[in-house]
């Protein structure tokens, strides 16, 4: 059987809000040692989301054997919306069951809610993501990244991200004109405002803003976002929830035909 | 013109 309790249930609500617009149906994997995981592609197979909540990130975690739980994410989101932000959330499933149960407990235990979501059989392709050294690693405030993506999407459909010693430049072009936003590394002690750029070699890649904007739905999970780039490789946009887990998005670059 | 590649063209199926 599988049973996992998150005292801060709001994290699970935010995690779901971060993936439900990108992915319709997905298999969650509960693993005895690793924790609660999901890997899924969007319907166009252009992007991939990989999320993991570590087993020891839960207040209580029990998983007797690996368990795959196929869920419709919109329906899961409907149920989690019924939990208050202050509630603890417990997920439970039997090894051979066809439902997953969500229990929401208010902080004073004066309200307990039980919801059961029907599981589905989902054929999903699992991709192996190699451990790669990336040419560039950028750390910046997640709200700043969200702002840049949404601003540029009002001008154009794609963003060219070029990283050099000068900093990182986000550029777009549209019918009404052009836009460029350049960020430079700073020496902020305040971690929330820190911008750091680790540069192995200069990189210039173009991505669809629609997907990057969808990734920024994870902004409430973390004050900082980590962006990794290498020539000719998908961008990685990662939000880390300290001591709990992470959500990483991968997006294939646009290429010149 | 620019084209969009799929993510599965970068990462192998396991």
PDB file of N, CA and C in Angstrom, chain A residues 41 45-46 125-128 232 234 252 254-257, chain B:
ATOM      1  N   UNK A  41       5.080  14.218 -21.032  1.00  0.00           N
ATOM      2  CA  UNK A  41       5.265  15.178 -22.120  1.00  0.00           C
ATOM      3  C   UNK A  41       3.943  15.891 -22.374  1.00  0.00           C
ATOM      4  N   UNK A  45       4.501  16.751 -27.606  1.00  0.00           N
ATOM      5  CA  UNK A  45       5.818  16.128 -27.374  1.00  0.00           C
ATOM      6  C   UNK A  45       6.976  17.098 -27.617  1.00  0.00           C
ATOM      7  N   UNK A  46       6.734  18.361 -27.343  1.00  0.00           N
ATOM      8  CA  UNK A  46       7.764  19.392 -27.494  1.00  0.00           C
ATOM      9  C   UNK A  46       8.472  19.622 -26.161  1.00  0.00           C
ATOM     10  N   UNK A 125       5.084   7.152 -22.532  1.00  0.00           N
ATOM     11  CA  UNK A 125       6.450   6.891 -22.937  1.00  0.00           C
ATOM     12  C   UNK A 125       7.362   7.543 -21.901  1.00  0.00           C
ATOM     13  N   UNK A 126       8.324   6.786 -21.383  1.00  0.00           N
ATOM     14  CA  UNK A 126       9.254   7.347 -20.403  1.00  0.00           C
ATOM     15  C   UNK A 126      10.582   7.636 -21.091  1.00  0.00           C
ATOM     16  N   UNK A 127      11.093   8.829 -20.930  1.00  0.00           N
ATOM     17  CA  UNK A 127      12.348   9.202 -21.580  1.00  0.00           C
ATOM     18  C   UNK A 127      13.482   9.215 -20.558  1.00  0.00           C
ATOM     19  N   UNK A 128      14.636   8.781 -20.995  1.00  0.00           N
ATOM     20  CA  UNK A 128      15.825   8.823 -20.153  1.00  0.00           C
ATOM     21  C   UNK A 128      16.517  10.165 -20.325  1.00  0.00           C
ATOM     22  N   UNK A 232      22.413  23.416 -28.833  1.00  0.00           N
ATOM     23  CA  UNK A 232      21.676  22.320 -29.480  1.00  0.00           C
ATOM     24  C   UNK A 232      20.939  21.387 -28.525  1.00  0.00           C
ATOM     25  N   UNK A 234      17.842  20.822 -25.273  1.00  0.00           N
ATOM     26  CA  UNK A 234      16.672  21.442 -24.634  1.00  0.00           C
ATOM     27  C   UNK A 234      17.082  22.299 -23.435  1.00  0.00           C
ATOM     28  N   UNK A 252      12.382  21.614 -26.060  1.00  0.00           N
ATOM     29  CA  UNK A 252      13.243  21.500 -27.240  1.00  0.00           C
ATOM     30  C   UNK A 252      13.378  22.867 -27.898  1.00  0.00           C
ATOM     31  N   UNK A 254      13.950  25.734 -30.893  1.00  0.00           N
ATOM     32  CA  UNK A 254      13.572  25.942 -32.292  1.00  0.00           C
ATOM     33  C   UNK A 254      14.849  25.842 -33.114  1.00  0.00           C
ATOM     34  N   UNK A 255      14.733  25.294 -34.315  1.00  0.00           N
ATOM     35  CA  UNK A 255      15.931  25.200 -35.156  1.00  0.00           C
ATOM     36  C   UNK A 255      15.654  25.823 -36.519  1.00  0.00           C
ATOM     37  N   UNK A 256      16.713  26.343 -37.134  1.00  0.00           N
ATOM     38  CA  UNK A 256      16.608  26.889 -38.484  1.00  0.00           C
ATOM     39  C   UNK A 256      16.348  25.737 -39.441  1.00  0.00           C
ATOM     40  N   UNK A 257      15.340  25.881 -40.274  1.00  0.00           N
ATOM     41  CA  UNK A 257      15.053  24.831 -41.263  1.00  0.00           C
ATOM     42  C   UNK A 257      16.075  24.874 -42.399  1.00  0.00           C
TER      43      UNK A 257
ATOM     44  N   UNK B   1      12.914  30.355 -41.992  1.00  0.00           N
ATOM     45  CA  UNK B   1      11.883  29.863 -41.076  1.00  0.00           C
ATOM     46  C   UNK B   1      12.524  28.976 -40.009  1.00  0.00           C
ATOM     47  N   UNK B   2      11.907  28.910 -38.856  1.00  0.00           N
ATOM     48  CA  UNK B   2      12.413  28.027 -37.813  1.00  0.00           C
ATOM     49  C   UNK B   2      11.395  26.932 -37.539  1.00  0.00           C
ATOM     50  N   UNK B   3      11.916  25.756 -37.232  1.00  0.00           N
ATOM     51  CA  UNK B   3      11.044  24.628 -36.945  1.00  0.00           C
ATOM     52  C   UNK B   3      11.180  24.209 -35.499  1.00  0.00           C
ATOM     53  N   UNK B   4      10.169  23.519 -35.024  1.00  0.00           N
ATOM     54  CA  UNK B   4      10.154  23.071 -33.635  1.00  0.00           C
ATOM     55  C   UNK B   4      10.491  21.590 -33.590  1.00  0.00           C
ATOM     56  N   UNK B   5      11.536  21.216 -32.881  1.00  0.00           N
ATOM     57  CA  UNK B   5      11.840  19.801 -32.711  1.00  0.00           C
ATOM     58  C   UNK B   5      11.042  19.235 -31.544  1.00  0.00           C
ATOM     59  N   UNK B   6      10.901  17.906 -31.524  1.00  0.00           N
ATOM     60  CA  UNK B   6      10.214  17.274 -30.395  1.00  0.00           C
ATOM     61  C   UNK B   6      11.243  16.944 -29.317  1.00  0.00           C
ATOM     62  N   UNK B   7      10.762  16.817 -28.086  1.00  0.00           N
ATOM     63  CA  UNK B   7      11.663  16.529 -26.967  1.00  0.00           C
ATOM     64  C   UNK B   7      12.194  15.094 -27.081  1.00  0.00           C
ATOM     65  N   UNK B   8      11.374  14.201 -27.679  1.00  0.00           N
ATOM     66  CA  UNK B   8      11.811  12.804 -27.786  1.00  0.00           C
ATOM     67  C   UNK B   8      12.903  12.629 -28.840  1.00  0.00           C
ATOM     68  N   UNK B   9      13.167  13.674 -29.640  1.00  0.00           N
ATOM     69  CA  UNK B   9      14.302  13.570 -30.561  1.00  0.00           C
ATOM     70  C   UNK B   9      15.628  13.834 -29.838  1.00  0.00           C
ATOM     71  N   UNK B  10      15.550  14.285 -28.573  1.00  0.00           N
ATOM     72  CA  UNK B  10      16.765  14.528 -27.788  1.00  0.00           C
ATOM     73  C   UNK B  10      17.010  13.441 -26.745  1.00  0.00           C
ATOM     74  N   UNK B  11      15.938  12.924 -26.174  1.00  0.00           N
ATOM     75  CA  UNK B  11      16.076  11.960 -25.090  1.00  0.00           C
ATOM     76  C   UNK B  11      15.505  10.620 -25.539  1.00  0.00           C
ATOM     77  N   UNK B  12      16.274   9.565 -25.340  1.00  0.00           N
ATOM     78  CA  UNK B  12      15.841   8.243 -25.793  1.00  0.00           C
ATOM     79  C   UNK B  12      14.770   7.680 -24.873  1.00  0.00           C
ATOM     80  N   UNK B  13      13.894   6.903 -25.472  1.00  0.00           N
ATOM     81  CA  UNK B  13      12.842   6.214 -24.730  1.00  0.00           C
ATOM     82  C   UNK B  13      13.477   5.123 -23.861  1.00  0.00           C
ATOM     83  N   UNK B  14      12.967   4.963 -22.649  1.00  0.00           N
ATOM     84  CA  UNK B  14      13.537   3.913 -21.790  1.00  0.00           C
ATOM     85  C   UNK B  14      12.528   2.807 -21.548  1.00  0.00           C
TER      86      UNK B  14
END
